[in-house]
Amino acid sequence: MKFFIDTADINEIREALEMGMVDGVTTNPTLISKTGRPFMEVAKEIVDLVPGPVSLEVVSLDTQGMVDEARILSKLGENVVIKIPMTTEGLKAVKILSEEGIKTNVTLVFSPLQALLAAKAGATYVSPFVGRLDDIGHNGMELIEQIVQIFDNYMFDTEIIVASIRHPQHVLQAALIGADIATIPFKVIKQLSKHPLTDTGIERFLEDWAKVPDKDEIFK
Ligand code: E4P
């Protein structure tokens, strides 16, 4: 399973890279605005820093506008993926861009049929948002199961990015279902490594180590 980090914060990306947990990055206009930095500056820095795919989102709503933005953004690096909202105009843009060899990530997917349409249009990735579905009382992970089944039924190459992840259980469920990718906020990546028994285990080992007679000589 691939881990993408869902952030535009360079420090978070750097630390997650050091942990070996960054197969790619997803950004969106909200995450970019949180940095307080100019979009093109932060986008280029991420694209240069990360060896894997980096999703950058267009903001036009019409097909031509999306395609124009995508052509500009794709020049930032070979690893750029263009994030396109799941609309009919967006699908048209995905078709054009996929024919040009520009990779796309169809975002704001909330139903299995939206995912099917995105795959048929030629999307490289689809991003179903589990957390936002949970927020309104739906079952986000059920959507992932349905998309996995549809893509398996018809052998689509489109990869599923489980997005809008709120907590470690979302990552666990995504892995059990067999989703290709989870895009995870940095806070959740850190939570994934934690277990209280690990912490108390370390404490106890160190207490016992203190009783070893030559402990102060060994690592000198
Ligand atoms: C996905 O690519 C989006 O950037 C992201 O997962 C949205 O998550 P949110 O619902 O926490 O804003």
mmCIF file of C-alpha atoms and ligand atoms in Angstrom:
data_model
loop_
_atom_site.group_PDB
_atom_site.id
_atom_site.type_symbol
_atom_site.label_atom_id
_atom_site.label_comp_id
_atom_site.label_asym_id
_atom_site.label_seq_id
_atom_site.Cartn_x
_atom_site.Cartn_y
_atom_site.Cartn_z
ATOM 1 C CA MET A 1 0.000 0.000 0.000
ATOM 2 C CA LYS A 2 1.336 3.410 -0.919
ATOM 3 C CA PHE A 3 1.261 6.295 1.558
ATOM 4 C CA PHE A 4 0.818 9.808 0.226
ATOM 5 C CA ILE A 5 1.012 12.736 2.613
ATOM 6 C CA ASP A 6 -1.927 15.146 2.466
ATOM 7 C CA THR A 7 -0.242 18.474 3.091
ATOM 8 C CA ALA A 8 1.524 21.434 1.502
ATOM 9 C CA ASP A 9 3.713 22.009 4.571
ATOM 10 C CA ILE A 10 7.359 21.502 3.572
ATOM 11 C CA ASN A 11 8.513 20.685 7.100
ATOM 12 C CA GLU A 12 5.879 17.965 7.444
ATOM 13 C CA ILE A 13 6.849 16.518 4.059
ATOM 14 C CA ARG A 14 10.547 16.546 4.981
ATOM 15 C CA GLU A 15 9.967 14.735 8.290
ATOM 16 C CA ALA A 16 7.663 12.144 6.716
ATOM 17 C CA LEU A 17 10.278 11.587 3.969
ATOM 18 C CA GLU A 18 12.867 10.925 6.669
ATOM 19 C CA MET A 19 10.483 8.322 8.124
ATOM 20 C CA GLY A 20 10.204 6.663 4.698
ATOM 21 C CA MET A 21 6.459 7.304 4.634
ATOM 22 C CA VAL A 22 6.095 9.457 1.506
ATOM 23 C CA ASP A 23 5.332 7.708 -1.772
ATOM 24 C CA GLY A 24 3.657 10.894 -3.000
ATOM 25 C CA VAL A 25 1.928 14.118 -1.948
ATOM 26 C CA THR A 26 -1.585 15.479 -2.360
ATOM 27 C CA THR A 27 -2.400 19.151 -1.975
ATOM 28 C CA ASN A 28 -5.557 21.187 -2.405
ATOM 29 C CA PRO A 29 -6.329 24.930 -2.335
ATOM 30 C CA THR A 30 -7.081 24.809 1.406
ATOM 31 C CA LEU A 31 -3.766 23.127 2.231
ATOM 32 C CA ILE A 32 -1.886 25.585 0.009
ATOM 33 C CA SER A 33 -3.571 28.588 1.646
ATOM 34 C CA LYS A 34 -2.632 27.273 5.120
ATOM 35 C CA THR A 35 1.059 27.681 4.220
ATOM 36 C CA GLY A 36 0.598 31.434 3.624
ATOM 37 C CA ARG A 37 3.093 31.129 0.744
ATOM 38 C CA PRO A 38 2.729 31.854 -3.000
ATOM 39 C CA PHE A 39 1.250 28.839 -4.768
ATOM 40 C CA MET A 40 3.846 28.415 -7.525
ATOM 41 C CA GLU A 41 6.724 28.738 -5.047
ATOM 42 C CA VAL A 42 5.412 26.080 -2.672
ATOM 43 C CA ALA A 43 4.278 23.798 -5.519
ATOM 44 C CA LYS A 44 7.725 23.848 -7.152
ATOM 45 C CA GLU A 45 9.453 23.188 -3.823
ATOM 46 C CA ILE A 46 7.280 20.110 -3.188
ATOM 47 C CA VAL A 47 7.671 18.824 -6.750
ATOM 48 C CA ASP A 48 11.474 19.110 -6.506
ATOM 49 C CA LEU A 49 11.645 17.575 -3.027
ATOM 50 C CA VAL A 50 9.467 14.507 -3.526
ATOM 51 C CA PRO A 51 10.471 11.683 -5.854
ATOM 52 C CA GLY A 52 6.843 10.454 -6.216
ATOM 53 C CA PRO A 53 3.651 11.922 -7.677
ATOM 54 C CA VAL A 54 2.551 15.354 -6.426
ATOM 55 C CA SER A 55 -1.093 16.322 -6.939
ATOM 56 C CA LEU A 56 -1.704 20.017 -7.656
ATOM 57 C CA GLU A 57 -5.310 21.169 -7.997
ATOM 58 C CA VAL A 58 -6.787 23.370 -10.708
ATOM 59 C CA VAL A 59 -9.265 26.071 -9.709
ATOM 60 C CA SER A 60 -11.066 26.784 -12.986
ATOM 61 C CA LEU A 61 -14.512 25.269 -13.316
ATOM 62 C CA ASP A 62 -14.694 25.078 -17.128
ATOM 63 C CA THR A 63 -12.892 22.462 -19.207
ATOM 64 C CA GLN A 64 -10.695 24.859 -21.171
ATOM 65 C CA GLY A 65 -9.632 26.699 -18.030
ATOM 66 C CA MET A 66 -8.745 23.436 -16.279
ATOM 67 C CA VAL A 67 -6.752 22.221 -19.285
ATOM 68 C CA ASP A 68 -4.887 25.538 -19.546
ATOM 69 C CA GLU A 69 -3.985 25.443 -15.836
ATOM 70 C CA ALA A 70 -2.990 21.779 -16.080
ATOM 71 C CA ARG A 71 -0.613 22.454 -18.985
ATOM 72 C CA ILE A 72 1.130 25.192 -16.963
ATOM 73 C CA LEU A 73 1.312 23.145 -13.738
ATOM 74 C CA SER A 74 2.566 20.022 -15.498
ATOM 75 C CA LYS A 75 5.676 21.966 -16.573
ATOM 76 C CA LEU A 76 6.779 22.141 -12.918
ATOM 77 C CA GLY A 77 8.044 18.560 -13.083
ATOM 78 C CA GLU A 78 7.485 15.096 -14.481
ATOM 79 C CA ASN A 79 5.932 13.945 -11.206
ATOM 80 C CA VAL A 80 3.085 16.488 -11.304
ATOM 81 C CA VAL A 81 -0.436 15.059 -11.211
ATOM 82 C CA ILE A 82 -3.312 17.396 -11.985
ATOM 83 C CA LYS A 83 -6.169 17.307 -9.519
ATOM 84 C CA ILE A 84 -9.490 17.874 -11.220
ATOM 85 C CA PRO A 85 -12.862 18.187 -9.477
ATOM 86 C CA MET A 86 -15.482 15.527 -10.244
ATOM 87 C CA THR A 87 -17.791 17.452 -12.572
ATOM 88 C CA THR A 88 -18.845 16.941 -16.189
ATOM 89 C CA GLU A 89 -16.458 19.745 -17.181
ATOM 90 C CA GLY A 90 -13.778 18.022 -15.136
ATOM 91 C CA LEU A 91 -14.358 14.699 -16.903
ATOM 92 C CA LYS A 92 -13.903 16.398 -20.268
ATOM 93 C CA ALA A 93 -10.638 17.886 -19.025
ATOM 94 C CA VAL A 94 -9.473 14.477 -17.770
ATOM 95 C CA LYS A 95 -10.113 12.957 -21.197
ATOM 96 C CA ILE A 96 -8.123 15.682 -22.977
ATOM 97 C CA LEU A 97 -5.256 15.569 -20.474
ATOM 98 C CA SER A 98 -5.010 11.777 -20.452
ATOM 99 C CA GLU A 99 -4.753 11.843 -24.256
ATOM 100 C CA GLU A 100 -1.867 14.321 -23.847
ATOM 101 C CA GLY A 101 -0.162 11.995 -21.348
ATOM 102 C CA ILE A 102 -0.788 14.319 -18.390
ATOM 103 C CA LYS A 103 -1.652 12.409 -15.220
ATOM 104 C CA THR A 104 -4.865 13.295 -13.395
ATOM 105 C CA ASN A 105 -6.389 12.762 -9.967
ATOM 106 C CA VAL A 106 -10.166 13.189 -9.903
ATOM 107 C CA THR A 107 -11.015 14.686 -6.550
ATOM 108 C CA LEU A 108 -14.143 15.246 -4.458
ATOM 109 C CA VAL A 109 -15.482 11.779 -5.283
ATOM 110 C CA PHE A 110 -18.374 10.783 -3.035
ATOM 111 C CA SER A 111 -20.127 7.967 -4.955
ATOM 112 C CA PRO A 112 -18.996 4.757 -6.678
ATOM 113 C CA LEU A 113 -20.545 5.905 -9.952
ATOM 114 C CA GLN A 114 -18.511 9.113 -9.891
ATOM 115 C CA ALA A 115 -15.416 6.926 -9.522
ATOM 116 C CA LEU A 116 -16.532 4.736 -12.441
ATOM 117 C CA LEU A 117 -16.985 7.785 -14.650
ATOM 118 C CA ALA A 118 -13.573 9.159 -13.686
ATOM 119 C CA ALA A 119 -11.923 5.836 -14.534
ATOM 120 C CA LYS A 120 -13.718 5.669 -17.881
ATOM 121 C CA ALA A 121 -12.564 9.219 -18.692
ATOM 122 C CA GLY A 122 -8.973 8.030 -18.205
ATOM 123 C CA ALA A 123 -8.113 9.304 -14.718
ATOM 124 C CA THR A 124 -4.807 8.085 -13.316
ATOM 125 C CA TYR A 125 -6.178 8.328 -9.765
ATOM 126 C CA VAL A 126 -9.534 8.864 -8.065
ATOM 127 C CA SER A 127 -9.826 10.389 -4.617
ATOM 128 C CA PRO A 128 -12.900 9.288 -2.645
ATOM 129 C CA PHE A 129 -13.263 11.402 0.526
ATOM 130 C CA VAL A 130 -14.075 9.064 3.426
ATOM 131 C CA GLY A 131 -13.913 11.535 6.316
ATOM 132 C CA ARG A 132 -16.316 14.038 4.771
ATOM 133 C CA LEU A 133 -18.825 11.207 4.174
ATOM 134 C CA ASP A 134 -18.487 10.051 7.786
ATOM 135 C CA ASP A 135 -19.022 13.679 8.848
ATOM 136 C CA ILE A 136 -22.529 13.649 7.347
ATOM 137 C CA GLY A 137 -23.442 10.256 8.808
ATOM 138 C CA HIS A 138 -22.562 8.088 5.808
ATOM 139 C CA ASN A 139 -20.069 5.219 5.762
ATOM 140 C CA GLY A 140 -16.965 6.413 3.930
ATOM 141 C CA MET A 141 -15.230 3.057 3.906
ATOM 142 C CA GLU A 142 -18.222 1.393 2.250
ATOM 143 C CA LEU A 143 -17.559 3.697 -0.710
ATOM 144 C CA ILE A 144 -13.981 2.403 -0.916
ATOM 145 C CA GLU A 145 -15.180 -1.229 -0.917
ATOM 146 C CA GLN A 146 -17.570 -0.460 -3.761
ATOM 147 C CA ILE A 147 -14.964 1.334 -5.878
ATOM 148 C CA VAL A 148 -12.404 -1.447 -5.335
ATOM 149 C CA GLN A 149 -14.995 -3.994 -6.491
ATOM 150 C CA ILE A 150 -15.985 -1.986 -9.590
ATOM 151 C CA PHE A 151 -12.385 -1.354 -10.631
ATOM 152 C CA ASP A 152 -11.562 -5.058 -10.100
ATOM 153 C CA ASN A 153 -14.644 -6.147 -12.085
ATOM 154 C CA TYR A 154 -13.511 -4.218 -15.134
ATOM 155 C CA MET A 155 -9.753 -4.201 -14.557
ATOM 156 C CA PHE A 156 -9.393 -0.411 -14.591
ATOM 157 C CA ASP A 157 -5.818 0.802 -14.137
ATOM 158 C CA THR A 158 -7.040 3.875 -12.244
ATOM 159 C CA GLU A 159 -5.636 3.833 -8.708
ATOM 160 C CA ILE A 160 -7.753 4.573 -5.655
ATOM 161 C CA ILE A 161 -6.454 7.202 -3.250
ATOM 162 C CA VAL A 162 -8.379 7.023 0.022
ATOM 163 C CA ALA A 163 -8.658 10.712 0.949
ATOM 164 C CA SER A 164 -10.043 12.866 3.747
ATOM 165 C CA ILE A 165 -8.508 10.515 6.304
ATOM 166 C CA ARG A 166 -9.206 11.569 9.882
ATOM 167 C CA HIS A 167 -7.691 8.814 12.051
ATOM 168 C CA PRO A 168 -5.635 5.583 12.051
ATOM 169 C CA GLN A 169 -8.741 3.385 11.719
ATOM 170 C CA HIS A 170 -9.351 4.854 8.261
ATOM 171 C CA VAL A 171 -5.844 3.771 7.229
ATOM 172 C CA LEU A 172 -6.361 0.282 8.699
ATOM 173 C CA GLN A 173 -9.685 -0.160 6.902
ATOM 174 C CA ALA A 174 -8.213 1.119 3.626
ATOM 175 C CA ALA A 175 -5.364 -1.398 3.914
ATOM 176 C CA LEU A 176 -7.720 -4.288 4.743
ATOM 177 C CA ILE A 177 -9.931 -3.449 1.787
ATOM 178 C CA GLY A 178 -6.874 -3.298 -0.466
ATOM 179 C CA ALA A 179 -7.021 0.323 -1.623
ATOM 180 C CA ASP A 180 -3.950 1.283 -3.653
ATOM 181 C CA ILE A 181 -3.074 4.435 -1.717
ATOM 182 C CA ALA A 182 -4.028 6.343 1.429
ATOM 183 C CA THR A 183 -3.309 10.061 1.497
ATOM 184 C CA ILE A 184 -2.739 10.826 5.138
ATOM 185 C CA PRO A 185 -2.364 14.039 7.161
ATOM 186 C CA PHE A 186 1.008 14.255 8.939
ATOM 187 C CA LYS A 187 -0.672 14.122 12.363
ATOM 188 C CA VAL A 188 -2.232 10.752 11.500
ATOM 189 C CA ILE A 189 1.048 9.389 10.070
ATOM 190 C CA LYS A 190 2.624 10.066 13.463
ATOM 191 C CA GLN A 191 -0.335 8.492 15.293
ATOM 192 C CA LEU A 192 0.130 5.318 13.238
ATOM 193 C CA SER A 193 3.517 4.661 14.841
ATOM 194 C CA LYS A 194 2.211 4.981 18.404
ATOM 195 C CA HIS A 195 1.119 2.344 20.885
ATOM 196 C CA PRO A 196 1.006 2.782 24.679
ATOM 197 C CA LEU A 197 2.517 -0.686 25.187
ATOM 198 C CA THR A 198 5.499 0.358 23.055
ATOM 199 C CA ASP A 199 6.052 3.380 25.340
ATOM 200 C CA THR A 200 5.737 1.409 28.586
ATOM 201 C CA GLY A 201 7.893 -1.354 27.066
ATOM 202 C CA ILE A 202 10.704 1.139 26.377
ATOM 203 C CA GLU A 203 10.373 2.582 29.890
ATOM 204 C CA ARG A 204 10.660 -0.861 31.482
ATOM 205 C CA PHE A 205 13.655 -1.870 29.346
ATOM 206 C CA LEU A 206 15.456 1.346 30.333
ATOM 207 C CA GLU A 207 14.698 0.776 34.036
ATOM 208 C CA ASP A 208 16.162 -2.707 33.774
ATOM 209 C CA TRP A 209 19.120 -1.485 31.718
ATOM 210 C CA ALA A 210 20.019 0.834 34.577
ATOM 211 C CA LYS A 211 20.797 -2.294 36.642
ATOM 212 C CA VAL A 212 23.352 -3.666 34.139
ATOM 213 C CA PRO A 213 26.788 -3.256 35.808
ATOM 214 C CA ASP A 214 28.899 -2.178 32.810
ATOM 215 C CA LYS A 215 26.184 -0.040 31.201
ATOM 216 C CA ASP A 216 28.216 3.185 31.426
ATOM 217 C CA GLU A 217 31.301 1.709 29.761
ATOM 218 C CA ILE A 218 29.818 -0.005 26.685
ATOM 219 C CA PHE A 219 29.096 2.870 24.301
ATOM 220 C CA LYS A 220 32.024 5.102 25.216
HETATM 221 C C1 E4P B 1 -7.395 14.814 -0.854
HETATM 222 O O1 E4P B 1 -6.570 14.774 -1.742
HETATM 223 C C2 E4P B 1 -7.742 16.020 -0.083
HETATM 224 O O2 E4P B 1 -6.638 16.897 -0.108
HETATM 225 C C3 E4P B 1 -8.003 15.769 1.362
HETATM 226 O O3 E4P B 1 -7.851 14.411 1.715
HETATM 227 C C4 E4P B 1 -9.223 16.424 1.897
HETATM 228 O O4 E4P B 1 -9.384 16.098 3.244
HETATM 229 P P1 E4P B 1 -10.286 16.946 4.262
HETATM 230 O O5 E4P B 1 -11.689 16.426 4.176
HETATM 231 O O6 E4P B 1 -9.674 16.658 5.599
HETATM 232 O O7 E4P B 1 -10.183 18.391 3.854
#
